[in-house]
Amino acid sequence: MQPAAAKWYDRRDSVYVEFCVEDSKNVQVTFDKSKMDFSCITGTDNIKHQNVVELFGEIDPKESKHRRTDRSVLCCLRKAEAGKSWPRLTKDKAKCNWLSVDFNNWKDWEDDSDEDLSSFDKFSEMMNSMGGDDLPDLDGAEEEKCLTLSR
């Protein structure tokens, strides 16, 4: 097994982690208060991926969700304490070679306007109503991000 490449970004209520895996099968995502476990099989070679992440802060496992597309699996980790920023995804300060910051989505949310928050709230509501995996892609944006990562 090998870790899947992933990007992450922080928001006021949630942390988002996108695992860039094409043609994923048998996707399993388990959320715990301080840990996240992701695994899947990808491609025609059936490569097995697994990422176990000890999280920087605590999350609400029941409110955390994931959504699978053809190119990635996006996880929305609902923070146990909203309003506290996470300087990193992992508990340890050690650099993970499979993990990077998603600068395209990163914002200094402490300076967010109400307008920015309303669009985030819409996305959160959509994630909550969607539930589990194997749901259709919203706009193809995730595919574009992961395409550049896989090249």
PDB file of C-alpha atoms in Angstrom:
ATOM      1  CA  MET A   1       0.000   0.000   0.000  1.00  0.00           C
ATOM      2  CA  GLN A   2       1.057   3.555  -0.664  1.00  0.00           C
ATOM      3  CA  PRO A   3      -0.371   6.905   0.443  1.00  0.00           C
ATOM      4  CA  ALA A   4      -2.549   8.830  -1.983  1.00  0.00           C
ATOM      5  CA  ALA A   5      -1.517  12.370  -2.940  1.00  0.00           C
ATOM      6  CA  ALA A   6      -3.690  14.907  -1.134  1.00  0.00           C
ATOM      7  CA  LYS A   7      -4.263  18.646  -0.804  1.00  0.00           C
ATOM      8  CA  TRP A   8      -5.944  20.408   2.109  1.00  0.00           C
ATOM      9  CA  TYR A   9      -7.321  23.795   3.126  1.00  0.00           C
ATOM     10  CA  ASP A  10      -8.823  25.364   6.234  1.00  0.00           C
ATOM     11  CA  ARG A  11     -12.144  27.148   6.709  1.00  0.00           C
ATOM     12  CA  ARG A  12     -13.957  28.599   9.712  1.00  0.00           C
ATOM     13  CA  ASP A  13     -16.131  25.516  10.443  1.00  0.00           C
ATOM     14  CA  SER A  14     -14.374  22.774   8.481  1.00  0.00           C
ATOM     15  CA  VAL A  15     -11.155  21.466   7.030  1.00  0.00           C
ATOM     16  CA  TYR A  16     -11.171  20.061   3.503  1.00  0.00           C
ATOM     17  CA  VAL A  17      -8.913  17.266   2.305  1.00  0.00           C
ATOM     18  CA  GLU A  18      -8.901  16.189  -1.319  1.00  0.00           C
ATOM     19  CA  PHE A  19      -7.323  12.838  -2.164  1.00  0.00           C
ATOM     20  CA  CYS A  20      -6.309  12.950  -5.822  1.00  0.00           C
ATOM     21  CA  VAL A  21      -7.046   9.412  -6.943  1.00  0.00           C
ATOM     22  CA  GLU A  22      -8.337   8.621 -10.421  1.00  0.00           C
ATOM     23  CA  ASP A  23     -10.908   5.909 -11.053  1.00  0.00           C
ATOM     24  CA  SER A  24     -11.117   4.990  -7.378  1.00  0.00           C
ATOM     25  CA  LYS A  25     -12.933   1.863  -6.226  1.00  0.00           C
ATOM     26  CA  ASN A  26     -13.722   0.465  -2.784  1.00  0.00           C
ATOM     27  CA  VAL A  27     -13.375   3.932  -1.226  1.00  0.00           C
ATOM     28  CA  GLN A  28     -13.460   3.783   2.560  1.00  0.00           C
ATOM     29  CA  VAL A  29     -13.253   6.881   4.737  1.00  0.00           C
ATOM     30  CA  THR A  30     -13.457   6.627   8.509  1.00  0.00           C
ATOM     31  CA  PHE A  31     -13.639   9.703  10.715  1.00  0.00           C
ATOM     32  CA  ASP A  32     -12.653   9.646  14.375  1.00  0.00           C
ATOM     33  CA  LYS A  33     -12.421  12.612  16.772  1.00  0.00           C
ATOM     34  CA  SER A  34      -8.699  13.056  16.213  1.00  0.00           C
ATOM     35  CA  LYS A  35      -7.995  10.792  13.228  1.00  0.00           C
ATOM     36  CA  MET A  36      -9.039  10.145   9.648  1.00  0.00           C
ATOM     37  CA  ASP A  37      -8.476   6.909   7.728  1.00  0.00           C
ATOM     38  CA  PHE A  38      -8.750   6.887   3.930  1.00  0.00           C
ATOM     39  CA  SER A  39      -8.283   3.900   1.646  1.00  0.00           C
ATOM     40  CA  CYS A  40      -9.159   2.940  -1.909  1.00  0.00           C
ATOM     41  CA  ILE A  41      -8.040   1.031  -4.983  1.00  0.00           C
ATOM     42  CA  THR A  42      -7.214   3.016  -8.141  1.00  0.00           C
ATOM     43  CA  GLY A  43      -6.694   2.582 -11.853  1.00  0.00           C
ATOM     44  CA  THR A  44      -6.437  -0.460 -14.029  1.00  0.00           C
ATOM     45  CA  ASP A  45      -3.420  -1.667 -12.019  1.00  0.00           C
ATOM     46  CA  ASN A  46      -5.546  -1.820  -8.844  1.00  0.00           C
ATOM     47  CA  ILE A  47      -3.056   0.157  -6.767  1.00  0.00           C
ATOM     48  CA  LYS A  48      -3.993   0.152  -3.084  1.00  0.00           C
ATOM     49  CA  HIS A  49      -3.812   3.492  -1.267  1.00  0.00           C
ATOM     50  CA  GLN A  50      -4.130   4.182   2.433  1.00  0.00           C
ATOM     51  CA  ASN A  51      -3.668   7.389   4.409  1.00  0.00           C
ATOM     52  CA  VAL A  52      -4.039   7.437   8.183  1.00  0.00           C
ATOM     53  CA  VAL A  53      -3.961  11.018   9.420  1.00  0.00           C
ATOM     54  CA  GLU A  54      -3.603  12.019  13.069  1.00  0.00           C
ATOM     55  CA  LEU A  55      -5.359  15.396  12.899  1.00  0.00           C
ATOM     56  CA  PHE A  56      -4.107  18.719  14.285  1.00  0.00           C
ATOM     57  CA  GLY A  57      -7.433  19.348  16.040  1.00  0.00           C
ATOM     58  CA  GLU A  58     -10.595  17.472  16.864  1.00  0.00           C
ATOM     59  CA  ILE A  59     -13.477  16.990  14.461  1.00  0.00           C
ATOM     60  CA  ASP A  60     -17.103  15.932  14.729  1.00  0.00           C
ATOM     61  CA  PRO A  61     -17.068  12.482  13.066  1.00  0.00           C
ATOM     62  CA  LYS A  62     -20.857  12.387  12.606  1.00  0.00           C
ATOM     63  CA  GLU A  63     -20.902  15.723  10.741  1.00  0.00           C
ATOM     64  CA  SER A  64     -17.858  14.953   8.567  1.00  0.00           C
ATOM     65  CA  LYS A  65     -18.559  13.712   5.034  1.00  0.00           C
ATOM     66  CA  HIS A  66     -16.834  12.655   1.839  1.00  0.00           C
ATOM     67  CA  ARG A  67     -17.722  12.728  -1.855  1.00  0.00           C
ATOM     68  CA  ARG A  68     -16.149  10.655  -4.633  1.00  0.00           C
ATOM     69  CA  THR A  69     -15.665  11.817  -8.219  1.00  0.00           C
ATOM     70  CA  ASP A  70     -13.831  10.161 -11.102  1.00  0.00           C
ATOM     71  CA  ARG A  71     -10.636  12.031 -10.235  1.00  0.00           C
ATOM     72  CA  SER A  72     -10.694  12.558  -6.464  1.00  0.00           C
ATOM     73  CA  VAL A  73     -12.316  12.029  -3.095  1.00  0.00           C
ATOM     74  CA  LEU A  74     -13.137  15.261  -1.263  1.00  0.00           C
ATOM     75  CA  CYS A  75     -13.501  15.045   2.511  1.00  0.00           C
ATOM     76  CA  CYS A  76     -15.171  17.737   4.585  1.00  0.00           C
ATOM     77  CA  LEU A  77     -14.010  17.440   8.201  1.00  0.00           C
ATOM     78  CA  ARG A  78     -16.333  19.398  10.492  1.00  0.00           C
ATOM     79  CA  LYS A  79     -14.284  21.044  13.236  1.00  0.00           C
ATOM     80  CA  ALA A  80     -15.292  20.292  16.823  1.00  0.00           C
ATOM     81  CA  GLU A  81     -14.400  23.915  17.658  1.00  0.00           C
ATOM     82  CA  ALA A  82     -15.451  26.266  14.858  1.00  0.00           C
ATOM     83  CA  GLY A  83     -13.478  29.469  14.498  1.00  0.00           C
ATOM     84  CA  LYS A  84     -10.065  28.048  15.423  1.00  0.00           C
ATOM     85  CA  SER A  85      -7.618  27.962  12.537  1.00  0.00           C
ATOM     86  CA  TRP A  86      -5.475  24.926  11.849  1.00  0.00           C
ATOM     87  CA  PRO A  87      -1.897  25.833  10.897  1.00  0.00           C
ATOM     88  CA  ARG A  88      -1.446  22.311   9.520  1.00  0.00           C
ATOM     89  CA  LEU A  89      -3.568  19.219   8.916  1.00  0.00           C
ATOM     90  CA  THR A  90      -1.509  16.763  10.927  1.00  0.00           C
ATOM     91  CA  LYS A  91      -0.857  16.558  14.638  1.00  0.00           C
ATOM     92  CA  ASP A  92       2.877  16.153  14.085  1.00  0.00           C
ATOM     93  CA  LYS A  93       4.935  18.922  12.531  1.00  0.00           C
ATOM     94  CA  ALA A  94       6.766  16.416  10.327  1.00  0.00           C
ATOM     95  CA  LYS A  95       6.370  17.039   6.600  1.00  0.00           C
ATOM     96  CA  CYS A  96       4.329  14.421   4.736  1.00  0.00           C
ATOM     97  CA  ASN A  97       5.570  13.998   1.165  1.00  0.00           C
ATOM     98  CA  TRP A  98       2.063  13.044  -0.038  1.00  0.00           C
ATOM     99  CA  LEU A  99       0.361  16.141   1.466  1.00  0.00           C
ATOM    100  CA  SER A 100       0.332  19.733   0.221  1.00  0.00           C
ATOM    101  CA  VAL A 101      -1.641  22.901   0.856  1.00  0.00           C
ATOM    102  CA  ASP A 102      -4.384  23.675  -1.662  1.00  0.00           C
ATOM    103  CA  PHE A 103      -3.418  27.297  -2.313  1.00  0.00           C
ATOM    104  CA  ASN A 104      -6.197  27.676  -4.912  1.00  0.00           C
ATOM    105  CA  ASN A 105      -8.770  27.332  -2.132  1.00  0.00           C
ATOM    106  CA  TRP A 106      -6.809  28.675   0.823  1.00  0.00           C
ATOM    107  CA  LYS A 107      -8.176  31.897   2.365  1.00  0.00           C
ATOM    108  CA  ASP A 108      -7.389  33.964   5.391  1.00  0.00           C
ATOM    109  CA  TRP A 109     -10.922  33.341   6.651  1.00  0.00           C
ATOM    110  CA  GLU A 110     -10.471  35.562   9.694  1.00  0.00           C
ATOM    111  CA  ASP A 111     -10.874  38.497   7.259  1.00  0.00           C
ATOM    112  CA  ASP A 112     -13.784  36.943   5.301  1.00  0.00           C
ATOM    113  CA  SER A 113     -16.731  39.104   4.445  1.00  0.00           C
ATOM    114  CA  ASP A 114     -20.312  37.936   4.999  1.00  0.00           C
ATOM    115  CA  GLU A 115     -20.606  37.396   1.253  1.00  0.00           C
ATOM    116  CA  ASP A 116     -17.722  34.909   1.263  1.00  0.00           C
ATOM    117  CA  LEU A 117     -19.217  33.067   4.218  1.00  0.00           C
ATOM    118  CA  SER A 118     -22.605  32.736   2.550  1.00  0.00           C
ATOM    119  CA  SER A 119     -21.083  30.896  -0.415  1.00  0.00           C
ATOM    120  CA  PHE A 120     -19.163  28.652   1.986  1.00  0.00           C
ATOM    121  CA  ASP A 121     -22.371  27.950   3.934  1.00  0.00           C
ATOM    122  CA  LYS A 122     -24.049  26.907   0.676  1.00  0.00           C
ATOM    123  CA  PHE A 123     -21.206  24.477  -0.031  1.00  0.00           C
ATOM    124  CA  SER A 124     -21.414  23.087   3.513  1.00  0.00           C
ATOM    125  CA  GLU A 125     -25.146  22.561   3.183  1.00  0.00           C
ATOM    126  CA  MET A 126     -24.627  20.817  -0.136  1.00  0.00           C
ATOM    127  CA  MET A 127     -21.976  18.508   1.364  1.00  0.00           C
ATOM    128  CA  ASN A 128     -24.272  17.694   4.294  1.00  0.00           C
ATOM    129  CA  SER A 129     -27.225  16.914   2.057  1.00  0.00           C
ATOM    130  CA  MET A 130     -25.107  14.757  -0.272  1.00  0.00           C
ATOM    131  CA  GLY A 131     -24.000  12.235   2.293  1.00  0.00           C
ATOM    132  CA  GLY A 132     -21.674   9.461   1.159  1.00  0.00           C
ATOM    133  CA  ASP A 133     -19.557   8.680  -1.863  1.00  0.00           C
ATOM    134  CA  ASP A 134     -20.290   7.937  -5.528  1.00  0.00           C
ATOM    135  CA  LEU A 135     -22.155  11.180  -6.041  1.00  0.00           C
ATOM    136  CA  PRO A 136     -21.967  13.241  -9.221  1.00  0.00           C
ATOM    137  CA  ASP A 137     -19.341  15.927  -9.639  1.00  0.00           C
ATOM    138  CA  LEU A 138     -20.638  19.452  -8.974  1.00  0.00           C
ATOM    139  CA  ASP A 139     -18.705  21.420 -11.567  1.00  0.00           C
ATOM    140  CA  GLY A 140     -15.586  19.482 -12.502  1.00  0.00           C
ATOM    141  CA  ALA A 141     -13.337  21.778 -10.449  1.00  0.00           C
ATOM    142  CA  GLU A 142     -11.913  18.902  -8.440  1.00  0.00           C
ATOM    143  CA  GLU A 143     -11.028  17.072 -11.642  1.00  0.00           C
ATOM    144  CA  GLU A 144      -9.056  20.078 -12.880  1.00  0.00           C
ATOM    145  CA  LYS A 145      -7.085  20.362  -9.619  1.00  0.00           C
ATOM    146  CA  CYS A 146      -6.142  16.701  -9.567  1.00  0.00           C
ATOM    147  CA  LEU A 147      -5.286  16.562 -13.234  1.00  0.00           C
ATOM    148  CA  THR A 148      -2.470  19.022 -12.673  1.00  0.00           C
ATOM    149  CA  LEU A 149      -1.277  17.055  -9.649  1.00  0.00           C
ATOM    150  CA  SER A 150      -1.183  13.748 -11.527  1.00  0.00           C
ATOM    151  CA  ARG A 151       0.840  15.081 -14.472  1.00  0.00           C
TER     152      ARG A 151
END
